[in-house]
Coordinates of C-alpha atoms and ligand atoms in Angstrom, one line a residue:
M266 CA 0.0 0.0 0.0
R267 CA 1.5 3.3 -1.2
I268 CA 1.6 6.5 0.8
I269 CA 1.6 9.5 -1.4
S270 CA 1.4 13.3 -1.1
V271 CA -1.7 15.4 -1.9
N272 CA 0.0 17.0 -4.9
Q273 CA 1.0 13.5 -6.1
M274 CA -2.6 12.4 -5.7
N275 CA -3.8 15.4 -7.7
E276 CA -1.3 14.5 -10.4
A277 CA -2.5 10.9 -10.4
D278 CA -6.1 12.2 -10.7
R279 CA -5.1 14.4 -13.6
R280 CA -3.2 11.6 -15.4
T281 CA -6.1 9.2 -14.9
S282 CA -8.6 11.7 -16.3
E283 CA -6.3 12.2 -19.3
F284 CA -5.6 8.6 -20.0
G285 CA -8.3 6.6 -18.4
L286 CA -11.4 7.4 -16.3
S287 CA -12.9 10.9 -16.2
G288 CA -12.8 13.0 -12.9
A289 CA -16.6 12.5 -12.7
S290 CA -16.2 8.7 -12.9
L291 CA -13.6 8.8 -10.1
M292 CA -15.9 10.9 -8.0
D293 CA -18.8 8.6 -8.7
A294 CA -16.8 5.6 -7.6
A295 CA -15.6 7.5 -4.5
G296 CA -19.0 8.7 -3.4
R297 CA -20.6 5.3 -4.1
A298 CA -18.0 3.5 -2.0
C299 CA -18.6 5.9 0.9
A300 CA -22.4 5.3 0.7
E301 CA -21.9 1.6 0.7
M302 CA -19.6 1.8 3.6
V303 CA -22.1 3.8 5.6
H304 CA -24.9 1.4 4.7
N305 CA -22.9 -1.8 5.5
T306 CA -21.5 -0.4 8.8
W307 CA -24.6 1.4 10.1
P308 CA -27.6 -0.2 8.4
D309 CA -30.0 1.9 10.5
G310 CA -30.3 5.5 11.5
R311 CA -30.6 8.9 9.9
V312 CA -27.7 10.0 7.7
I313 CA -26.6 13.6 7.4
V314 CA -24.2 14.4 4.6
L315 CA -22.2 17.6 5.0
C316 CA -20.5 18.9 1.9
G317 CA -17.9 21.6 1.3
Q318 CA -17.4 23.4 -2.0
G319 CA -14.5 21.4 -3.3
N320 CA -14.3 17.9 -4.7
N321 CA -14.5 16.4 -1.2
G322 CA -18.0 17.9 -1.2
G323 CA -18.5 16.5 -4.7
D324 CA -17.9 13.0 -3.2
G325 CA -20.5 13.9 -0.6
F326 CA -23.2 14.7 -3.2
V327 CA -22.6 11.4 -4.9
A328 CA -22.7 9.6 -1.6
Y329 CA -26.0 11.3 -0.8
R330 CA -27.5 10.1 -4.1
Y331 CA -26.5 6.5 -3.5
L332 CA -27.7 6.5 0.1
E333 CA -31.1 7.6 -1.2
Q334 CA -31.1 4.8 -3.7
L335 CA -30.3 2.4 -0.8
G336 CA -33.5 3.6 0.8
R337 CA -31.8 5.5 3.7
Q338 CA -33.3 8.5 5.4
V339 CA -30.7 11.1 4.4
S340 CA -30.3 14.9 4.5
L341 CA -27.8 17.0 2.5
F342 CA -26.2 20.2 3.6
L343 CA -23.8 22.5 1.9
I344 CA -21.4 24.9 3.6
G345 CA -21.2 27.8 1.1
D346 CA -23.2 28.7 -2.0
V347 CA -24.4 26.4 -4.7
G348 CA -23.3 29.1 -7.2
D349 CA -19.6 28.7 -6.0
L350 CA -19.4 25.1 -6.9
S351 CA -17.4 24.2 -10.0
G352 CA -16.0 21.3 -12.0
D353 CA -16.9 17.7 -11.0
A354 CA -18.4 18.9 -7.7
E355 CA -20.8 21.1 -9.6
G356 CA -21.7 18.2 -11.8
A357 CA -22.4 16.0 -8.8
A358 CA -24.4 18.7 -7.1
E359 CA -26.6 19.2 -10.1
L360 CA -28.1 15.8 -9.8
V361 CA -29.3 16.5 -6.2
L362 CA -29.9 20.3 -6.5
D363 CA -33.4 20.3 -5.0
D364 CA -32.3 18.5 -1.9
I365 CA -29.4 20.7 -0.8
Q366 CA -29.9 22.7 2.4
A367 CA -27.8 25.4 3.9
A368 CA -25.5 24.2 6.7
S369 CA -26.7 27.1 8.8
V370 CA -29.8 25.1 9.4
L371 CA -27.8 22.6 11.3
L372 CA -26.2 25.3 13.4
D373 CA -29.3 27.4 14.1
K374 CA -31.4 25.5 16.6
S375 CA -34.2 28.1 16.5
E376 CA -34.6 27.5 12.8
N377 CA -34.9 23.8 12.9
D378 CA -34.1 21.7 15.9
S379 CA -35.1 18.4 14.3
F380 CA -31.6 18.3 12.9
E381 CA -29.9 18.2 16.3
L382 CA -27.5 15.3 16.0
S383 CA -28.0 12.4 18.3
E384 CA -26.7 9.0 19.1
G385 CA -27.5 6.6 16.2
D386 CA -27.2 9.3 13.5
V387 CA -24.6 8.9 10.9
V388 CA -22.6 11.9 9.7
V389 CA -20.8 11.8 6.4
D390 CA -18.0 14.3 6.6
A391 CA -17.4 15.6 3.1
M392 CA -16.6 19.2 4.2
L393 CA -12.9 19.4 3.5
G394 CA -10.6 16.8 2.1
A395 CA -7.0 16.9 0.8
G396 CA -7.5 20.5 -0.3
N397 CA -7.7 21.9 3.2
S398 CA -5.1 24.6 3.3
R399 CA -5.7 26.7 6.4
P400 CA -7.1 26.6 9.9
L401 CA -10.8 26.0 10.2
E402 CA -13.1 28.9 10.9
G403 CA -16.7 30.0 10.6
E404 CA -19.3 27.3 9.8
F405 CA -16.6 24.7 9.2
L406 CA -15.2 25.1 12.8
Q407 CA -18.7 25.3 14.3
L408 CA -19.8 22.1 12.6
V409 CA -16.7 20.2 13.5
Q410 CA -17.2 21.2 17.2
L411 CA -20.9 20.3 17.0
I412 CA -20.1 16.8 15.5
N413 CA -17.3 16.1 17.9
A414 CA -19.6 16.9 20.8
T415 CA -22.3 14.4 19.8
K416 CA -22.3 10.6 19.9
A417 CA -23.2 10.4 16.2
H418 CA -21.2 7.9 14.0
V419 CA -18.9 9.7 11.6
L420 CA -17.5 8.6 8.3
S421 CA -15.0 11.0 6.8
I422 CA -14.3 11.1 3.2
D423 CA -10.6 11.1 2.3
V424 CA -9.5 12.8 5.5
P425 CA -11.3 14.0 8.6
T426 CA -12.1 17.7 8.1
G427 CA -9.5 19.8 9.8
V428 CA -6.7 17.3 9.2
R429 CA -3.9 18.3 6.8
G430 CA -3.4 15.5 4.3
D431 CA 0.3 15.9 4.0
T432 CA 1.6 16.3 7.5
G433 CA -0.3 14.4 10.1
A434 CA -0.9 17.7 11.8
L435 CA -4.2 19.2 12.6
S436 CA -5.1 22.7 11.3
S437 CA -6.8 23.6 14.6
E438 CA -9.7 21.5 15.5
A439 CA -10.6 18.4 13.5
I440 CA -13.3 15.8 13.1
C441 CA -12.8 12.6 15.1
A442 CA -14.1 10.0 12.7
D443 CA -15.0 6.3 13.2
I444 CA -14.1 5.5 9.7
T445 CA -12.2 7.3 7.0
V446 CA -12.6 6.2 3.4
T447 CA -9.7 7.1 1.1
F448 CA -8.9 6.3 -2.5
N449 CA -6.2 3.9 -4.0
A450 CA -3.4 5.1 -1.7
L451 CA -2.8 6.4 1.8
K452 CA -1.7 10.0 2.6
T453 CA 0.6 11.0 5.5
A454 CA -2.4 12.0 7.6
H455 CA -3.7 8.4 7.6
V456 CA -0.5 7.1 9.2
I457 CA 1.2 9.8 11.2
E458 CA 0.0 11.1 14.5
S459 CA -2.0 13.0 15.7
A460 CA -4.1 13.0 12.5
A461 CA -3.9 9.2 12.2
S462 CA -5.8 8.6 15.4
L463 CA -8.6 10.9 14.3
C464 CA -9.2 8.8 11.1
G465 CA -10.6 5.8 13.0
A466 CA -10.6 2.7 10.9
I467 CA -9.2 3.4 7.4
S468 CA -10.6 1.9 4.3
V469 CA -8.7 2.3 1.1
V470 CA -11.0 1.9 -1.9
D471 CA -10.1 1.4 -5.5
V472 CA -11.8 4.1 -7.5
G473 CA -9.8 3.3 -10.7
I474 CA -6.4 5.0 -10.3
S475 CA -3.9 2.4 -11.4
E476 CA -0.8 1.2 -9.5
E477 CA 1.2 2.2 -12.6
T478 CA -0.1 5.8 -12.3
L479 CA 0.6 5.9 -8.5
A480 CA 4.1 4.5 -9.1
Y481 CA 4.7 7.1 -11.8
V482 CA 3.7 10.1 -9.6
G483 CA 4.7 8.7 -6.2
D484 CA 7.9 8.1 -4.2
E485 CA 8.9 4.7 -2.8
I486 CA 6.9 5.1 0.4
F487 CA 4.8 2.2 1.6
L488 CA 2.9 1.0 4.6
N489 CA 5.1 -1.4 6.5
R490 CA 3.5 -4.9 6.2
P491 CA 4.9 -8.4 5.7
D492 CA 4.1 -8.2 2.0
V493 CA 7.0 -5.8 1.5
W494 CA 9.7 -7.8 3.2
A495 CA 8.5 -11.4 4.1
D496 CA 10.2 -13.0 1.2
K497 CA 13.5 -11.4 2.2
L498 CA 13.8 -13.2 5.5
P499 CA 16.1 -16.2 5.7
W500 CA 14.8 -19.5 6.9
P501 CA 16.8 -22.6 7.9
T502 CA 16.7 -25.6 5.6
R503 CA 16.7 -29.1 7.1
S504 CA 20.5 -29.3 7.0
T505 CA 21.3 -25.8 8.4
H506 CA 23.7 -25.6 11.4
K507 CA 23.9 -22.7 13.8
H508 CA 27.1 -21.2 12.4
Q509 CA 25.2 -20.6 9.2
R510 CA 22.5 -18.5 11.0
G511 CA 24.7 -15.6 11.9
S512 CA 26.4 -14.5 15.1
L513 CA 25.1 -11.4 16.9
G514 CA 27.2 -9.5 19.3
V515 CA 25.5 -7.2 21.8
V516 CA 27.8 -4.8 23.6
A517 CA 26.6 -4.4 27.2
G518 CA 26.7 -1.5 29.6
E519 CA 28.6 -1.6 32.9
A520 CA 27.9 -4.0 35.8
G521 CA 24.4 -3.4 37.2
K522 CA 23.2 -1.9 33.9
T523 CA 23.2 -4.9 31.6
G524 CA 19.5 -5.6 31.6
A525 CA 18.9 -3.6 28.4
A526 CA 21.6 -5.5 26.5
R527 CA 20.3 -8.8 27.8
L528 CA 16.8 -7.9 26.4
A529 CA 18.4 -7.1 23.1
A530 CA 20.4 -10.4 23.1
R531 CA 17.4 -12.6 24.0
A532 CA 15.3 -10.9 21.3
G533 CA 18.2 -11.5 18.8
L534 CA 18.3 -15.1 19.7
R535 CA 14.5 -15.6 19.2
V536 CA 14.7 -13.8 15.8
G537 CA 17.0 -16.5 14.7
A538 CA 20.7 -15.6 15.0
G539 CA 22.5 -18.9 15.5
L540 CA 24.8 -17.5 18.1
V541 CA 24.3 -14.5 20.3
T542 CA 27.1 -13.2 22.6
L543 CA 26.9 -10.5 25.2
L544 CA 30.2 -8.5 25.2
G545 CA 31.1 -6.8 28.4
H546 CA 33.7 -5.9 30.9
A547 CA 34.8 -8.7 33.3
S548 CA 32.9 -7.1 36.1
A549 CA 29.6 -7.4 34.2
I550 CA 30.0 -11.0 33.2
P551 CA 28.6 -12.7 36.3
E552 CA 25.2 -11.0 36.2
M553 CA 25.0 -11.5 32.4
A554 CA 26.0 -15.2 32.6
A555 CA 23.6 -15.9 35.5
S556 CA 20.5 -14.8 33.7
S557 CA 21.3 -15.9 30.1
L558 CA 21.3 -19.5 29.3
A559 CA 21.6 -19.8 25.5
V560 CA 23.2 -16.4 25.2
M561 CA 27.0 -16.5 25.6
T562 CA 29.1 -14.0 27.3
K563 CA 32.6 -12.8 26.5
D564 CA 34.6 -10.1 28.3
Y565 CA 37.0 -7.6 26.9
A566 CA 39.6 -5.7 28.8
D567 CA 40.0 -2.7 26.4
I568 CA 38.8 -1.2 23.2
D569 CA 41.3 -3.3 21.1
E570 CA 39.9 -6.5 22.5
L571 CA 36.3 -5.2 21.9
Y572 CA 37.3 -4.5 18.3
L573 CA 38.6 -8.0 17.7
L574 CA 35.6 -9.7 19.4
S575 CA 33.2 -7.5 17.4
A576 CA 34.9 -8.0 14.1
S577 CA 34.3 -11.7 14.3
Q578 CA 30.5 -11.2 14.6
S579 CA 28.1 -10.9 11.6
G580 CA 25.9 -8.4 13.4
L581 CA 26.2 -6.0 16.3
V582 CA 24.0 -4.0 18.6
F583 CA 25.3 -1.2 20.8
G584 CA 23.7 1.6 22.8
P585 CA 21.0 0.4 25.3
A586 CA 22.2 1.5 28.7
A587 CA 25.7 2.0 27.3
G588 CA 26.1 5.3 29.2
V589 CA 26.6 8.8 27.8
T590 CA 30.3 8.8 28.2
E591 CA 33.5 9.4 26.3
G592 CA 34.0 5.6 26.4
T593 CA 30.8 5.1 24.5
R594 CA 32.0 7.4 21.8
F595 CA 35.2 5.4 21.4
K596 CA 33.3 2.2 21.4
V597 CA 31.0 3.4 18.6
A598 CA 33.9 4.5 16.5
S599 CA 35.7 1.2 17.0
L600 CA 32.6 -0.9 16.3
L601 CA 31.9 1.1 13.1
Q602 CA 35.5 0.5 12.0
T603 CA 34.8 -3.3 11.9
G604 CA 32.4 -2.7 9.0
V605 CA 30.1 -5.3 10.6
P606 CA 26.3 -4.5 10.2
I607 CA 25.3 -2.7 13.3
V608 CA 22.3 -1.2 15.2
L609 CA 23.1 2.0 17.1
D610 CA 20.4 2.9 19.7
A611 CA 19.9 5.0 22.8
D612 CA 23.1 6.2 24.4
A613 CA 25.2 5.4 21.3
L614 CA 23.1 8.1 19.6
T615 CA 22.7 10.6 22.4
V616 CA 26.4 10.6 23.0
F617 CA 26.9 12.5 19.7
K618 CA 24.4 15.2 20.6
D619 CA 27.1 17.9 20.4
D620 CA 28.7 16.9 17.1
P621 CA 26.4 14.5 15.2
S622 CA 28.4 15.1 12.0
F623 CA 31.3 13.2 13.7
L624 CA 29.0 10.2 13.9
F625 CA 27.8 10.7 10.3
G626 CA 31.3 10.6 9.1
L627 CA 31.8 7.2 10.6
L628 CA 28.6 5.5 9.6
H629 CA 28.4 3.0 6.7
E630 CA 25.5 1.6 4.7
K631 CA 25.1 -1.5 6.9
C632 CA 24.1 0.7 9.9
V633 CA 20.7 1.2 11.4
L634 CA 20.0 4.1 13.8
T635 CA 16.9 3.6 16.0
P636 CA 16.2 6.9 17.7
H637 CA 12.9 7.8 19.4
E638 CA 11.9 11.4 18.9
G639 CA 14.2 12.8 21.7
E640 CA 17.2 11.0 20.3
F641 CA 16.3 12.0 16.8
E642 CA 16.3 15.6 17.9
S643 CA 19.8 15.2 19.4
L644 CA 21.2 14.0 16.1
F645 CA 19.1 16.1 13.7
P646 CA 18.2 19.2 15.7
G647 CA 15.2 21.1 14.4
L648 CA 14.7 18.8 11.4
L649 CA 11.3 17.5 12.3
A650 CA 9.9 20.9 12.9
E651 CA 11.5 22.3 9.8
V652 CA 10.3 19.5 7.5
G653 CA 6.9 19.4 9.2
N654 CA 6.3 15.8 8.2
K655 CA 7.7 12.8 10.1
I656 CA 8.1 10.7 6.9
N657 CA 10.1 13.2 5.0
A658 CA 12.1 14.3 8.0
T659 CA 13.2 10.6 8.5
R660 CA 14.0 10.3 4.8
T661 CA 16.1 13.4 5.0
A662 CA 17.8 12.1 8.2
A663 CA 18.7 8.8 6.4
N664 CA 20.1 10.7 3.5
I665 CA 22.3 12.9 5.9
A666 CA 23.4 9.8 7.9
G667 CA 23.9 7.7 4.8
C668 CA 22.2 4.7 6.5
V669 CA 18.8 3.4 7.6
V670 CA 17.1 5.5 10.2
V671 CA 14.1 4.2 12.2
L672 CA 12.2 7.1 13.9
K673 CA 10.2 5.2 16.5
G674 CA 6.8 5.9 18.0
A675 CA 3.2 5.0 17.5
D676 CA 4.0 5.7 13.9
S677 CA 7.5 4.4 13.3
V678 CA 9.1 5.5 10.0
I679 CA 11.8 3.4 8.5
A680 CA 13.8 5.3 6.0
S681 CA 16.6 4.3 3.6
P682 CA 19.3 6.7 2.4
D683 CA 18.0 6.2 -1.2
G684 CA 14.8 8.0 -0.3
A685 CA 12.6 4.9 0.2
A686 CA 10.5 4.7 3.4
R687 CA 8.1 2.4 5.1
V688 CA 5.7 3.6 7.8
N689 CA 4.6 1.2 10.5
V690 CA 1.3 1.7 12.3
H691 CA 1.1 -1.9 13.4
G692 CA 1.5 -2.1 17.2
S693 CA -0.1 -1.3 20.5
P694 CA 0.5 1.6 22.9
F695 CA 1.6 -0.9 25.5
L696 CA 4.9 -0.9 23.7
A697 CA 5.4 2.4 25.6
T698 CA 7.2 0.5 28.4
A699 CA 10.9 0.4 29.5
G700 CA 13.0 -1.8 27.4
S701 CA 10.8 -2.4 24.4
G702 CA 13.2 -0.3 22.2
D703 CA 16.1 -2.6 23.4
V704 CA 14.1 -5.6 22.2
L705 CA 13.7 -3.9 18.8
A706 CA 17.4 -3.2 18.5
G707 CA 18.2 -6.8 19.2
M708 CA 15.8 -8.0 16.6
I709 CA 17.2 -5.7 13.9
G710 CA 20.7 -6.8 14.7
S711 CA 19.7 -10.4 14.5
W712 CA 18.2 -10.2 11.0
M713 CA 21.3 -8.2 9.8
A714 CA 23.5 -10.9 11.4
Q715 CA 21.6 -13.4 9.2
G716 CA 22.4 -11.5 6.1
V717 CA 19.2 -9.5 5.6
S718 CA 19.6 -5.9 4.4
A719 CA 19.5 -3.1 6.9
Y720 CA 16.3 -1.7 5.4
D721 CA 14.4 -5.1 5.4
S722 CA 15.8 -6.0 8.9
A723 CA 14.5 -2.8 10.4
S724 CA 11.1 -3.1 8.6
A725 CA 10.5 -6.7 9.6
S726 CA 11.6 -6.1 13.2
V727 CA 9.3 -3.1 13.7
W728 CA 6.3 -5.0 12.3
I729 CA 7.0 -8.2 14.3
H730 CA 7.6 -6.1 17.4
G731 CA 4.3 -4.4 16.9
E732 CA 2.5 -7.7 16.2
A733 CA 4.0 -9.2 19.4
S734 CA 2.6 -6.2 21.4
L735 CA -0.8 -6.7 19.9
S736 CA -0.6 -10.4 20.9
G737 CA 0.4 -9.3 24.5
G738 CA -2.3 -6.8 24.9
A739 CA -2.6 -4.8 28.1
G740 CA -0.1 -5.3 30.8
L741 CA 2.7 -6.1 28.4
I742 CA 6.3 -5.7 29.5
S743 CA 9.3 -5.8 27.3
E744 CA 10.4 -9.2 28.6
D745 CA 7.1 -10.7 27.3
L746 CA 7.6 -9.6 23.7
M747 CA 10.0 -12.4 22.8
D748 CA 7.5 -15.1 23.9
Y749 CA 5.3 -14.2 21.0
F750 CA 7.9 -14.3 18.3
P751 CA 7.9 -18.1 17.6
R752 CA 4.2 -18.1 16.7
I753 CA 4.5 -14.9 14.6
L754 CA 7.6 -16.1 12.8
T755 CA 6.0 -19.5 12.1
R756 CA 3.0 -17.8 10.7
I757 CA 5.1 -15.6 8.4
Y758 CA 7.1 -18.6 7.3
E759 CA 4.0 -20.7 6.6
E760 CA 2.6 -18.1 4.3
I761 CA 5.7 -17.7 2.2
R762 CA 7.4 -21.1 2.1
P763 CA 7.3 -23.0 -1.1
S764 CA 4.7 -25.7 -1.0
N765 CA 7.3 -28.5 -1.3
V766 CA 9.4 -27.3 1.7
L767 CA 8.7 -28.6 5.1
W768 CA 10.6 -28.3 8.4
E769 CA 9.1 -31.5 9.6
R770 CA 10.3 -34.5 7.6
K771 CA 7.3 -36.7 6.7
I772 CA 8.0 -40.4 5.9
E773 CA 5.1 -42.7 5.5
F774 CA 5.1 -46.5 5.4
S775 CA 2.5 -48.3 3.4
T776 CA 2.1 -52.0 3.1
Ligands
NPW1261 N1 -7.7 10.8 -6.6 C1 -8.2 11.9 -6.2 O1 -7.5 12.8 -6.0 C2 -9.7 11.9 -5.9 C3 -10.2 12.9 -5.1 N2 -11.4 13.0 -4.8 C4 -11.9 14.0 -3.8 O2 -11.3 15.2 -4.0 C5 -10.9 15.8 -2.8 C6 -9.9 16.9 -3.0 O3 -10.6 17.9 -3.6 P1 -10.2 19.5 -3.6 O4 -8.8 19.6 -4.0 O5 -11.2 20.2 -4.3 O6 -10.2 19.7 -2.0 P2 -11.4 20.0 -0.9 O7 -10.8 19.8 0.4 O8 -12.6 19.3 -1.2 O9 -11.8 21.5 -1.1 C7 -10.9 22.6 -1.3 C8 -11.8 23.8 -1.2 O10 -12.0 24.1 0.1 C9 -11.5 25.4 0.4 N3 -10.8 25.3 1.7 C10 -9.6 24.8 1.9 N4 -9.3 24.9 3.2 C11 -10.3 25.5 3.8 C12 -10.6 25.9 5.1 N5 -9.7 25.6 6.1 N6 -11.8 26.5 5.4 C13 -12.6 26.7 4.4 N7 -12.4 26.4 3.1 C14 -11.3 25.8 2.8 C15 -10.6 25.7 -0.8 O11 -10.6 27.1 -0.9 P3 -9.2 27.9 -1.1 O12 -8.3 27.4 0.0 O13 -8.7 27.5 -2.4 O14 -9.6 29.3 -1.0 C16 -11.3 25.0 -1.9 O15 -12.3 25.7 -2.4 C17 -10.3 14.6 -2.1 O16 -10.1 14.9 -0.7 C18 -11.4 13.6 -2.4 O17 -12.4 13.6 -1.5 C19 -12.4 12.1 -5.3 O18 -13.4 12.8 -5.9 C20 -12.0 11.0 -6.2 C21 -10.5 10.8 -6.5
ADP1262 N1 2.1 4.5 21.6 C1 2.9 3.6 21.0 N2 2.4 2.8 20.0 C2 3.1 1.9 19.4 N3 4.4 1.7 19.6 C3 5.0 2.5 20.5 C4 4.3 3.5 21.3 N4 5.2 4.1 22.1 C5 6.3 3.5 22.0 N5 6.3 2.5 21.0 C6 7.4 1.7 20.5 O1 8.1 1.2 21.7 C7 9.5 1.2 21.5 C8 10.0 2.2 22.5 O2 11.4 2.3 22.4 P1 12.3 3.3 23.3 O3 11.6 4.6 23.4 O4 13.7 3.3 22.7 O5 12.2 2.6 24.7 P2 13.3 2.0 25.6 O6 14.5 2.8 25.5 O7 12.7 2.0 27.0 O8 13.6 0.6 25.2 C9 9.7 1.7 20.1 O9 9.8 0.6 19.2 C10 8.4 2.5 19.8 O10 8.1 2.5 18.4
K1263 K1 -13.6 15.0 4.8

């Protein structure tokens, strides 16, 4: 599923009208899909369609017409004057002209209080769509406030009114929808907070804009789902031995602070690295060894020994609870010199707050940086605010760093230095718990240790991490996450394995 900008969608619309379906046909398909969605989701209740003057309103006029045909009790309101409608919206309005009422009726109780919205009513929000360009005011603002204050169901067409399609930001106040129906591709607002949460459940409907057209106008930005990386994951064959499954080294913090590294190591083992080793100072070895059974431990006396131990791994993780110290900076530099694929997280990022360009000079293409927003701000000060769009800010960061950057959160963006990005919305807020980022770092390191590209390692890990959190539900703590991995991994494998490949060897005897 592609994520594209409003301008790119307008261009896709234009190209489709030129080479394929007319704008009116696209609008008809869009409005019809919304009417059907309303009817299927809420088969009973009064429906109120609120239209603005742009094409979003046009979709609303069409939806109204189909809802009537479906036998629904439905009313139609326009914010603005019929005479100001133009283009396809004007065409759509002409078919229902006699039914259009002024939106002021809804706002003026003395004029007609039968339109007071109540529980069980369904509002179709076709006020403003992708063309919303400024803060809401006047009747738009009043209607948004009125709708949000009721318990009526709301279906927003394309984006909830008040949401800016391209940023995930709200213009001021915005509709809180139960369902948002959009067309052929997602926009930033559907996946990036805070707008994304206001969309409710999102339904992407095919109105006739082809994948070729979207690929032509769009960038390589996709929703992060198994279909984009599942076939890139390595699976053992029947004869695989552990030395063929990669060796992950997790560099631990000092004694008493090794929990974060142990979480990463255990996650790395679960994700499939054949060997996982915790690398630490001698003083930290007893606590690590005592709590890690299959994970090995090795101690290093100085940075040269750390270099040698790290250079023999096929993947590395460093940063969780490493300490914001000069020593951490030296270790990062040394680990990067090995050229081994590496995840840098937490303190290994923060420690470069004062001179991020020094870090950027050391990074290579097999690195993954996994900052949360605070750590991102340390490395790329002001970038998020300047770009104003989390997806593009992360793409810019990946370009500056020259490696994959994962900007974590409820909407995690995984960006590759070549401009491609994947946005992950799959996960539960119970991931907001200490140590869940450490688990993620270990997972990414493990896939890289097994030979998966930095970009696919990060993408797969973020999704599986999210899936595990959904399996865990409420009360999840980071230690629990790993317990869900076997079932999730087995399911992914079952879906993509060739039909003649089985882990279990079946031999039947017949007489
Ligand atoms: N593939 C596609 O693309 C398809 C797209 N389709 C549909 O088209 C929609 C996009 O249409 P659109 O461009 O006409 O935008 P839309 O939001 O309806 O209106 C803009 C108007 O509102 C005004 N306005 C803006 N902000 C405002 C504010 N805060 N307060 C008040 N007014 C404000 C603005 O005025 P201006 O800012 O120019 O002065 C302009 O007059 C899209 O969301 C989808 O539903 C489908 O039909 C099928 C396929
Ligand atoms: N509200 C949320 N919804 C989904 N995922 C979340 C949410 N909050 C945090 N996460 C995820 O949880 C992890 C937290 O990582 P991080 O902030 O580094 O925590 P820690 O340092 O404690 O391990 C990230 O993968 C992030 O994407
Ligand atoms: K809308």
